[in-house]
mmCIF file of C-alpha atoms in Angstrom:
data_model
loop_
_atom_site.group_PDB
_atom_site.id
_atom_site.type_symbol
_atom_site.label_atom_id
_atom_site.label_comp_id
_atom_site.label_asym_id
_atom_site.label_seq_id
_atom_site.Cartn_x
_atom_site.Cartn_y
_atom_site.Cartn_z
ATOM 1 C CA ARG G 1 43.419 51.534 40.694
ATOM 2 C CA SER G 2 39.762 52.477 40.801
ATOM 3 C CA GLY G 3 39.601 55.960 42.677
ATOM 4 C CA GLY G 4 35.793 55.942 43.325
ATOM 5 C CA ALA G 5 32.366 53.782 42.522
ATOM 6 C CA LEU G 6 28.989 54.030 41.786
ATOM 7 C CA MET G 7 26.743 52.028 44.255
ATOM 8 C CA ARG G 8 23.648 50.542 42.958
ATOM 9 C CA VAL G 9 21.152 49.058 45.631
ATOM 10 C CA GLY G 10 19.465 45.855 44.383
ATOM 11 C CA SER G 11 16.440 43.631 46.035
ATOM 12 C CA MET G 12 16.537 42.748 49.768
ATOM 13 C CA GLY G 13 18.018 39.397 49.316
ATOM 14 C CA ARG G 14 15.470 37.569 47.608
ATOM 15 C CA ARG G 15 17.956 37.235 44.804
ATOM 16 C CA TRP G 16 20.266 34.802 46.751
ATOM 17 C CA ARG G 17 18.032 32.299 48.086
ATOM 18 C CA GLY G 18 17.654 30.270 45.014
ATOM 19 C CA ARG G 19 21.337 30.551 43.797
ATOM 20 C CA SER G 20 23.128 26.910 43.269
ATOM 21 C CA ALA G 21 25.704 25.989 46.224
ATOM 22 C CA ILE G 22 27.868 24.899 43.328
ATOM 23 C CA GLY G 23 28.978 28.425 42.698
ATOM 24 C CA LEU G 24 29.357 29.048 46.309
ATOM 25 C CA LEU G 25 31.614 26.034 46.930
ATOM 26 C CA MET G 26 33.697 26.370 44.184
ATOM 27 C CA LEU G 27 36.050 28.773 45.697
ATOM 28 C CA ALA G 28 35.053 28.485 49.329
ATOM 29 C CA GLY G 29 37.650 28.701 51.749
ATOM 30 C CA MET G 30 40.117 30.644 49.642
ATOM 31 C CA VAL G 31 38.851 34.423 50.779
ATOM 32 C CA GLY G 32 39.382 36.431 54.231
ATOM 33 C CA CYS G 33 42.865 36.907 53.659
ATOM 34 C CA ASP G 34 45.247 38.991 51.334
ATOM 35 C CA SER G 35 45.947 35.558 49.028
ATOM 36 C CA PRO G 36 44.113 36.073 45.753
ATOM 37 C CA THR G 37 41.549 33.871 44.645
ATOM 38 C CA LYS G 38 42.059 32.695 41.023
ATOM 39 C CA SER G 39 39.144 32.996 38.807
ATOM 40 C CA GLU G 40 37.925 30.538 36.077
ATOM 41 C CA ASP G 41 36.859 33.652 33.927
ATOM 42 C CA PRO G 42 39.837 34.343 31.862
ATOM 43 C CA ALA G 43 39.146 38.319 31.848
ATOM 44 C CA ILE G 44 39.311 38.108 35.743
ATOM 45 C CA LEU G 45 42.642 37.139 36.799
ATOM 46 C CA SER G 46 42.119 37.161 40.701
ATOM 47 C CA ILE G 47 40.109 38.419 43.581
ATOM 48 C CA THR G 48 41.754 39.282 46.926
ATOM 49 C CA VAL G 49 39.865 40.177 50.083
ATOM 50 C CA SER G 50 41.692 42.302 52.834
ATOM 51 C CA SER G 51 40.366 43.397 56.402
ATOM 52 C CA THR G 52 40.262 46.986 57.197
ATOM 53 C CA VAL G 53 40.107 49.038 60.386
ATOM 54 C CA ASN G 54 36.388 48.998 60.698
ATOM 55 C CA PRO G 55 35.534 45.261 61.505
ATOM 56 C CA LEU G 56 32.704 45.639 59.126
ATOM 57 C CA ALA G 57 34.160 46.538 56.178
ATOM 58 C CA ARG G 58 36.450 44.846 53.492
ATOM 59 C CA LEU G 59 38.891 45.674 50.913
ATOM 60 C CA VAL G 60 38.218 43.805 47.649
ATOM 61 C CA THR G 61 40.750 44.018 44.920
ATOM 62 C CA VAL G 62 39.564 42.680 41.281
ATOM 63 C CA THR G 63 42.599 42.140 38.980
ATOM 64 C CA LEU G 64 41.809 42.052 35.225
ATOM 65 C CA ALA G 65 43.626 40.529 32.323
ATOM 66 C CA GLU G 66 43.505 43.452 30.557
ATOM 67 C CA PRO G 67 42.370 47.324 31.490
ATOM 68 C CA GLY G 68 38.364 47.539 31.788
ATOM 69 C CA ARG G 69 35.690 48.309 34.285
ATOM 70 C CA ALA G 70 34.877 46.017 36.862
ATOM 71 C CA ARG G 71 31.792 45.839 38.626
ATOM 72 C CA LEU G 72 31.354 43.926 42.274
ATOM 73 C CA THR G 73 28.385 43.113 43.867
ATOM 74 C CA TRP G 74 27.326 41.599 47.418
ATOM 75 C CA GLY G 75 24.489 40.352 49.462
ATOM 76 C CA ALA G 76 23.572 37.889 51.736
ATOM 77 C CA THR G 77 19.710 36.615 52.831
ATOM 78 C CA GLY G 78 17.854 39.266 54.455
ATOM 79 C CA THR G 79 20.119 42.229 53.312
ATOM 80 C CA PRO G 80 20.217 44.732 50.825
ATOM 81 C CA VAL G 81 21.902 43.760 47.334
ATOM 82 C CA LEU G 82 24.944 46.289 46.433
ATOM 83 C CA THR G 83 26.877 47.042 43.608
ATOM 84 C CA LEU G 84 30.016 49.016 42.865
ATOM 85 C CA LEU G 85 31.090 49.907 39.297
ATOM 86 C CA GLY G 86 34.980 50.739 38.712
ATOM 87 C CA ASP G 87 35.194 54.370 37.750
ATOM 88 C CA SER G 88 38.034 53.963 35.033
ATOM 89 C CA LEU G 89 39.382 51.265 32.546
ATOM 90 C CA SER G 90 42.150 49.428 34.620
ATOM 91 C CA ALA G 91 43.522 46.309 35.311
ATOM 92 C CA GLN G 92 43.197 46.432 38.756
ATOM 93 C CA HIS G 93 39.890 47.486 40.595
ATOM 94 C CA ARG G 94 40.003 48.302 44.549
ATOM 95 C CA PHE G 95 36.431 48.203 46.059
ATOM 96 C CA LEU G 96 35.394 49.148 49.604
ATOM 97 C CA VAL G 97 32.862 46.519 50.449
ATOM 98 C CA THR G 98 30.803 48.204 53.529
ATOM 99 C CA ARG G 99 27.325 47.714 55.333
ATOM 100 C CA LEU G 100 28.339 44.068 56.482
ATOM 101 C CA ARG G 101 26.801 42.377 59.090
ATOM 102 C CA ALA G 102 28.188 40.436 61.922
ATOM 103 C CA ASN G 103 27.767 36.668 61.715
ATOM 104 C CA THR G 104 26.646 36.732 58.321
ATOM 105 C CA SER G 105 27.691 34.718 55.184
ATOM 106 C CA TYR G 106 27.680 36.876 52.095
ATOM 107 C CA THR G 107 28.457 36.264 48.315
ATOM 108 C CA LEU G 108 30.517 38.411 46.252
ATOM 109 C CA GLU G 109 30.171 38.449 42.704
ATOM 110 C CA ALA G 110 32.688 39.744 40.205
ATOM 111 C CA GLN G 111 32.262 40.410 36.738
ATOM 112 C CA LEU G 112 33.637 42.654 33.753
ATOM 113 C CA GLU G 113 31.607 45.310 32.499
ATOM 114 C CA GLY G 114 30.233 44.183 28.955
ATOM 115 C CA SER G 115 31.504 40.771 29.549
ATOM 116 C CA THR G 116 29.517 37.724 28.333
ATOM 117 C CA ALA G 117 31.369 35.397 30.529
ATOM 118 C CA ALA G 118 29.473 34.200 33.916
ATOM 119 C CA LEU G 119 29.970 35.737 37.301
ATOM 120 C CA VAL G 120 32.900 34.976 39.209
ATOM 121 C CA ARG G 121 31.339 34.130 43.081
ATOM 122 C CA ILE G 122 33.102 33.856 45.897
ATOM 123 C CA PRO G 123 31.820 33.459 49.773
ATOM 124 C CA LEU G 124 32.743 36.159 52.552
ATOM 125 C CA GLU G 125 32.080 35.236 56.068
ATOM 126 C CA VAL G 126 31.673 38.061 58.534
ATOM 127 C CA GLY G 127 32.228 37.055 61.999
ATOM 128 C CA ALA G 128 31.456 38.201 65.704
ATOM 129 C CA LEU G 129 31.523 41.788 66.623
ATOM 130 C CA PRO G 130 34.266 43.018 68.951
ATOM 131 C CA PRO G 131 33.088 42.944 72.559
ATOM 132 C CA ASN G 132 32.394 46.601 72.847
ATOM 133 C CA LEU G 133 30.551 46.868 69.693
ATOM 134 C CA ALA G 134 28.284 43.987 70.660
ATOM 135 C CA ALA G 135 27.564 45.153 74.028
ATOM 136 C CA ALA G 136 25.550 48.013 72.063
ATOM 137 C CA THR G 137 22.075 47.346 70.964
ATOM 138 C CA PHE G 138 19.526 49.246 69.057
ATOM 139 C CA THR G 139 15.730 49.319 68.573
ATOM 140 C CA THR G 140 14.238 50.386 65.312
ATOM 141 C CA THR G 141 10.675 52.125 65.360
ATOM 142 C CA GLY G 142 9.020 53.583 62.652
ATOM 143 C CA THR G 143 10.160 54.050 58.747
ATOM 144 C CA PRO G 144 13.643 55.658 58.087
ATOM 145 C CA THR G 145 14.258 58.067 55.511
ATOM 146 C CA LEU G 146 17.642 56.691 54.596
ATOM 147 C CA PRO G 147 18.634 53.252 55.158
ATOM 148 C CA VAL G 148 21.850 53.983 57.323
ATOM 149 C CA ALA G 149 21.908 56.052 60.351
ATOM 150 C CA VAL G 150 25.163 57.623 61.525
ATOM 151 C CA ILE G 151 25.236 57.930 64.999
ATOM 152 C CA GLU G 152 27.992 59.589 67.454
ATOM 153 C CA ILE G 153 28.462 57.597 70.566
ATOM 154 C CA ILE G 154 30.394 57.232 73.604
ATOM 155 C CA SER G 155 29.837 54.889 76.484
ATOM 156 C CA ALA G 156 31.431 53.383 79.797
ATOM 157 C CA THR G 157 32.577 50.479 78.232
ATOM 158 C CA GLY G 158 35.004 52.293 75.805
ATOM 159 C CA LEU G 159 32.854 52.291 72.955
ATOM 160 C CA ALA G 160 33.244 55.626 71.130
ATOM 161 C CA GLY G 161 33.323 57.445 67.526
ATOM 162 C CA LEU G 162 30.617 57.164 64.660
ATOM 163 C CA LEU G 163 28.226 54.074 64.323
ATOM 164 C CA MET G 164 26.785 52.998 61.424
ATOM 165 C CA VAL G 165 23.127 51.250 62.034
ATOM 166 C CA GLU G 166 20.886 49.802 59.356
ATOM 167 C CA ASP G 167 17.755 47.802 60.184
ATOM 168 C CA GLY G 168 18.950 47.832 64.153
ATOM 169 C CA GLN G 169 22.264 46.276 63.749
ATOM 170 C CA ILE G 170 25.758 48.032 63.382
ATOM 171 C CA VAL G 171 27.092 47.898 59.928
ATOM 172 C CA GLY G 172 30.028 50.088 60.410
ATOM 173 C CA HIS G 173 32.436 51.747 63.454
ATOM 174 C CA LEU G 174 34.877 54.388 63.110
ATOM 175 C CA PRO G 175 36.449 54.648 66.648
ATOM 176 C CA ILE G 176 38.393 57.552 68.138
ATOM 177 C CA SER G 177 41.508 57.624 70.106
ATOM 178 C CA SER G 178 39.922 58.520 73.583
ATOM 179 C CA GLY G 179 37.033 60.672 75.212
ATOM 180 C CA SER G 180 33.989 62.168 73.335
ATOM 181 C CA LEU G 181 33.482 62.752 69.754
ATOM 182 C CA PHE G 182 33.122 66.372 69.255
ATOM 183 C CA GLY G 183 31.544 66.393 65.708
ATOM 184 C CA ALA G 184 31.363 64.368 62.385
ATOM 185 C CA ALA G 185 30.531 64.552 58.938
ATOM 186 C CA ARG G 186 30.666 63.076 55.608
ATOM 187 C CA ARG G 187 31.785 64.404 52.304
ATOM 188 C CA ALA G 188 30.628 64.002 48.884
ATOM 189 C CA ASN G 189 33.240 61.617 47.917
ATOM 190 C CA GLY G 190 32.378 59.344 50.605
ATOM 191 C CA GLN G 191 35.275 60.043 53.071
ATOM 192 C CA PHE G 192 34.261 60.599 56.826
ATOM 193 C CA VAL G 193 35.657 63.305 58.804
ATOM 194 C CA LEU G 194 35.737 62.881 62.787
ATOM 195 C CA LEU G 195 36.607 65.821 65.484
ATOM 196 C CA ASP G 196 38.722 63.500 67.582
ATOM 197 C CA PRO G 197 39.631 65.198 70.863
ATOM 198 C CA LEU G 198 43.342 64.338 70.874
ATOM 199 C CA HIS G 199 44.110 64.494 66.851
ATOM 200 C CA GLY G 200 41.829 67.156 65.372
ATOM 201 C CA LEU G 201 40.191 66.408 62.311
ATOM 202 C CA VAL G 202 41.091 63.182 60.915
ATOM 203 C CA VAL G 203 39.934 62.415 57.426
ATOM 204 C CA GLN G 204 38.991 58.641 57.035
ATOM 205 C CA THR G 205 37.491 56.195 54.614
ATOM 206 C CA ALA G 206 34.446 54.147 55.508
ATOM 207 C CA GLY G 207 37.050 51.350 56.024
ATOM 208 C CA GLY G 208 38.742 53.440 58.691
ATOM 209 C CA GLU G 209 41.836 54.005 56.925
ATOM 210 C CA GLU G 210 43.298 57.820 57.570
ATOM 211 C CA VAL G 211 43.494 59.821 54.182
ATOM 212 C CA THR G 212 44.707 63.096 56.310
ATOM 213 C CA ARG G 213 44.231 65.199 59.195
ATOM 214 C CA LEU G 214 44.183 68.651 60.774
ATOM 215 C CA PRO G 215 45.949 68.418 63.761
ATOM 216 C CA LEU G 216 45.022 70.689 67.105
ATOM 217 C CA PRO G 217 47.384 73.478 68.123
ATOM 218 C CA SER G 218 49.722 72.847 70.758
ATOM 219 C CA ALA G 219 53.024 74.504 72.118
ATOM 220 C CA THR G 220 54.996 72.449 69.597
ATOM 221 C CA LEU G 221 52.717 72.902 66.902
ATOM 222 C CA PRO G 222 51.389 76.503 66.366
ATOM 223 C CA THR G 223 48.449 76.855 64.137
ATOM 224 C CA PRO G 224 46.731 79.646 62.720
ATOM 225 C CA TYR G 225 43.730 78.694 64.192
ATOM 226 C CA GLY G 226 42.801 77.807 67.630
ATOM 227 C CA ARG G 227 41.167 74.920 69.422
ATOM 228 C CA ILE G 228 38.939 72.863 67.418
ATOM 229 C CA HIS G 229 35.857 71.962 68.837
ATOM 230 C CA HIS G 230 32.138 70.971 68.781
ATOM 231 C CA ASP G 231 31.388 70.799 65.174
ATOM 232 C CA VAL G 232 32.757 70.107 61.572
ATOM 233 C CA ILE G 233 30.786 69.931 58.506
ATOM 234 C CA ALA G 234 30.800 69.493 54.896
ATOM 235 C CA THR G 235 30.204 72.325 52.357
ATOM 236 C CA PRO G 236 28.871 72.093 48.793
ATOM 237 C CA ARG G 237 32.145 72.640 47.759
ATOM 238 C CA ASN G 238 33.172 69.533 49.391
ATOM 239 C CA THR G 239 35.199 71.421 51.939
ATOM 240 C CA LEU G 240 35.158 71.394 55.666
ATOM 241 C CA LEU G 241 33.823 73.972 58.038
ATOM 242 C CA PHE G 242 34.734 74.054 61.496
ATOM 243 C CA ASN G 243 34.521 75.910 64.859
ATOM 244 C CA ALA G 244 37.727 77.094 66.816
ATOM 245 C CA ASN G 245 38.506 79.099 69.525
ATOM 246 C CA GLU G 246 39.648 82.639 68.715
ATOM 247 C CA THR G 247 41.362 84.848 71.476
ATOM 248 C CA GLN G 248 41.438 88.939 71.527
ATOM 249 C CA ARG G 249 41.926 91.778 73.829
ATOM 250 C CA VAL G 250 38.799 93.988 74.429
ATOM 251 C CA GLY G 251 39.418 97.004 76.735
ATOM 252 C CA SER G 252 41.390 95.344 79.442
ATOM 253 C CA ASP G 253 39.852 91.709 78.954
ATOM 254 C CA SER G 254 41.314 88.433 77.163
ATOM 255 C CA VAL G 255 38.309 86.873 75.653
ATOM 256 C CA VAL G 256 37.961 83.658 73.876
ATOM 257 C CA GLY G 257 35.542 83.775 71.440
ATOM 258 C CA GLU G 258 34.856 82.079 68.132
ATOM 259 C CA ALA G 259 35.845 81.827 64.450
ATOM 260 C CA LEU G 260 34.739 79.691 61.635
ATOM 261 C CA TRP G 261 37.511 78.153 59.308
ATOM 262 C CA GLU G 262 37.492 76.445 55.877
ATOM 263 C CA TRP G 263 39.460 73.451 55.129
ATOM 264 C CA THR G 264 40.484 72.026 51.943
ATOM 265 C CA PRO G 265 41.785 68.398 52.705
ATOM 266 C CA GLU G 266 43.416 67.911 49.236
ATOM 267 C CA THR G 267 45.692 71.016 49.200
ATOM 268 C CA ASN G 268 45.432 71.635 53.345
ATOM 269 C CA LEU G 269 44.456 75.067 52.662
ATOM 270 C CA VAL G 270 42.894 76.645 55.700
ATOM 271 C CA VAL G 271 40.998 79.871 55.564
ATOM 272 C CA LYS G 272 39.003 81.931 58.205
ATOM 273 C CA ARG G 273 35.826 82.981 57.345
ATOM 274 C CA TRP G 274 34.443 84.471 60.137
ATOM 275 C CA SER G 275 35.122 86.066 63.567
ATOM 276 C CA SER G 276 32.609 86.544 66.287
ATOM 277 C CA PHE G 277 34.754 89.461 67.057
ATOM 278 C CA THR G 278 33.716 91.345 64.042
ATOM 279 C CA GLU G 279 30.147 91.768 64.642
ATOM 280 C CA LEU G 280 29.453 90.542 68.151
ATOM 281 C CA ASP G 281 30.371 92.707 71.256
ATOM 282 C CA TRP G 282 31.781 91.152 74.285
ATOM 283 C CA ASN G 283 30.224 94.273 76.432
ATOM 284 C CA THR G 284 26.624 93.637 75.202
ATOM 285 C CA LEU G 285 26.142 90.009 74.395
ATOM 286 C CA LYS G 286 26.705 87.637 77.374
ATOM 287 C CA GLY G 287 24.584 85.205 78.718
ATOM 288 C CA SER G 288 24.366 83.655 82.554
ATOM 289 C CA ARG G 289 27.411 81.356 81.609
ATOM 290 C CA SER G 290 29.727 83.544 79.650
ATOM 291 C CA THR G 291 32.870 84.114 80.909
ATOM 292 C CA THR G 292 36.304 85.777 79.504
ATOM 293 C CA GLY G 293 37.362 82.301 78.883
ATOM 294 C CA ASN G 294 34.466 80.919 77.310
ATOM 295 C CA TRP G 295 32.484 83.729 76.085
ATOM 296 C CA LEU G 296 30.098 82.099 73.386
ATOM 297 C CA HIS G 297 30.695 78.741 73.238
ATOM 298 C CA GLY G 298 30.035 78.034 69.654
ATOM 299 C CA ASN G 299 28.012 74.295 69.457
ATOM 300 C CA GLY G 300 26.448 73.518 66.328
ATOM 301 C CA ILE G 301 26.985 75.042 62.388
ATOM 302 C CA ASN G 302 25.075 74.178 59.358
ATOM 303 C CA ILE G 303 24.614 75.371 55.897
ATOM 304 C CA GLY G 304 21.253 76.920 55.398
ATOM 305 C CA PRO G 305 18.931 77.079 52.226
ATOM 306 C CA ARG G 306 20.648 79.846 50.673
ATOM 307 C CA GLY G 307 24.124 79.485 51.435
ATOM 308 C CA ASN G 308 23.889 81.127 54.575
ATOM 309 C CA VAL G 309 25.694 79.620 57.963
ATOM 310 C CA VAL G 310 23.672 79.082 60.643
ATOM 311 C CA MET G 311 25.462 78.795 64.129
ATOM 312 C CA SER G 312 24.491 78.389 67.728
ATOM 313 C CA LEU G 313 26.298 79.860 70.514
ATOM 314 C CA ARG G 314 25.341 78.394 73.826
ATOM 315 C CA ASN G 315 26.697 80.696 76.514
ATOM 316 C CA ALA G 316 24.905 83.691 74.848
ATOM 317 C CA ASP G 317 21.760 81.834 74.255
ATOM 318 C CA HIS G 318 22.086 82.968 70.706
ATOM 319 C CA VAL G 319 21.196 81.598 67.400
ATOM 320 C CA ILE G 320 22.946 83.570 64.331
ATOM 321 C CA SER G 321 22.859 83.336 60.454
ATOM 322 C CA ILE G 322 26.034 84.528 58.580
ATOM 323 C CA ALA G 323 25.469 85.847 54.979
ATOM 324 C CA PRO G 324 26.680 83.419 52.353
ATOM 325 C CA ASP G 325 29.348 85.855 51.489
ATOM 326 C CA TRP G 326 30.286 85.769 55.079
ATOM 327 C CA SER G 327 29.754 90.012 54.834
ATOM 328 C CA ARG G 328 27.297 90.290 57.835
ATOM 329 C CA ILE G 329 25.285 88.592 60.328
ATOM 330 C CA GLU G 330 21.701 88.440 58.738
ATOM 331 C CA TRP G 331 19.553 87.608 61.996
ATOM 332 C CA ARG G 332 20.072 86.933 65.382
ATOM 333 C CA LEU G 333 17.609 84.529 67.710
ATOM 334 C CA GLY G 334 17.195 84.856 71.406
ATOM 335 C CA GLY G 335 19.818 86.473 73.590
ATOM 336 C CA PRO G 336 19.854 90.117 74.603
ATOM 337 C CA THR G 337 20.794 91.383 71.418
ATOM 338 C CA GLY G 338 18.193 89.278 69.250
ATOM 339 C CA THR G 339 16.594 90.675 66.165
#
C-alpha cells in the first residue's frame, strides 16, 4: 500500500483533446465499481475504482505484477491534469483521486514508473451532485492565489461542513453531523480536521474517510480538556492546536475561561499549553459581554511569523500574542488592558 503520494499539475486540459477514442473505449463500461479492470500491460495487473464518502473523490487501486512505483494521472477537457506518484515500492498502490467535477468524463492513466510499456487508460464518469450540493452556486471574480478555495458553509437546505471550490465549481465536500462547523484545518499530510459540534475534532481524508477523532467531554466520557469550540489549526509540527473552555474559581465566582491544547492524532497525546487564568485577570479584563459563564469567548487562533500564537478573545475585545515557548503574553491589542 502506498501511504502517500506526490502531486504534479499539468496543462489545463489541452493534453486530452487530441487523444484517440480507441484507448478510451478499450476499457469502457468496466470502471466505477469495485470490480477490477484488467490491463493489457503485463506490469499492471488491474485497476480498481471505488467510491468514497466525498461524492467528488474516488479511491483507485493499481495492482502491479511485482513491487514497483506506480503513477496515476487524471484529467478532462477544461480541467487541470493531476498526477500522483506512489511513495514506495509496492505491488499495490492506493491513490485518492480528488478535485473531480460533477457531470464530467475523465480519463485515468496508470503506468509503472520507469516502464517503457504503453499507458493504461480507463474512463471515469462523474455523475450529478447530490441535491443539497447542487443548490449551492458560486461566482468567481479576480485571480485566486491558490487553485482551490476551502470554505466553511452552513445553509437552510442542510448543506453543512467543508466545501472545496475550483473555478466556481464544487470539487469536494466533507459534511458534519449537524449544526454549524466551528472550525477546520488541513494537516501537512493532506488530512482535514473538522470541529464537529457533536463529535469533537474529526480527522478525515479528502475522500471523507475518518482517520481518528478527539471527542467532546460528556458525563459518560470525562476529558482533561473542556468543551472544544471555535477553532482548530495545524502547527508546523503537524500537530493540532485547539481552543477549549476551562473553569476555575476566582474568589467567590466560578469563571469559564479559555485554554489552548495541543493534540497529536498519531499518538492521541493531548497537552495543555496555555490557560487564560495564568496571565489574564477576571477582575480587570472584562468586556460588555463578559459573564462568569463566558468570560472571554475565544474565537480565532493562528500561528504568527515567529512561532507565536495569536488569539482573539471576543467578549474582552482583545487580541493577544502568546510567546512561542508559552511563557508569557507578548502583547495585548484592545480592551481595558491593551498594551
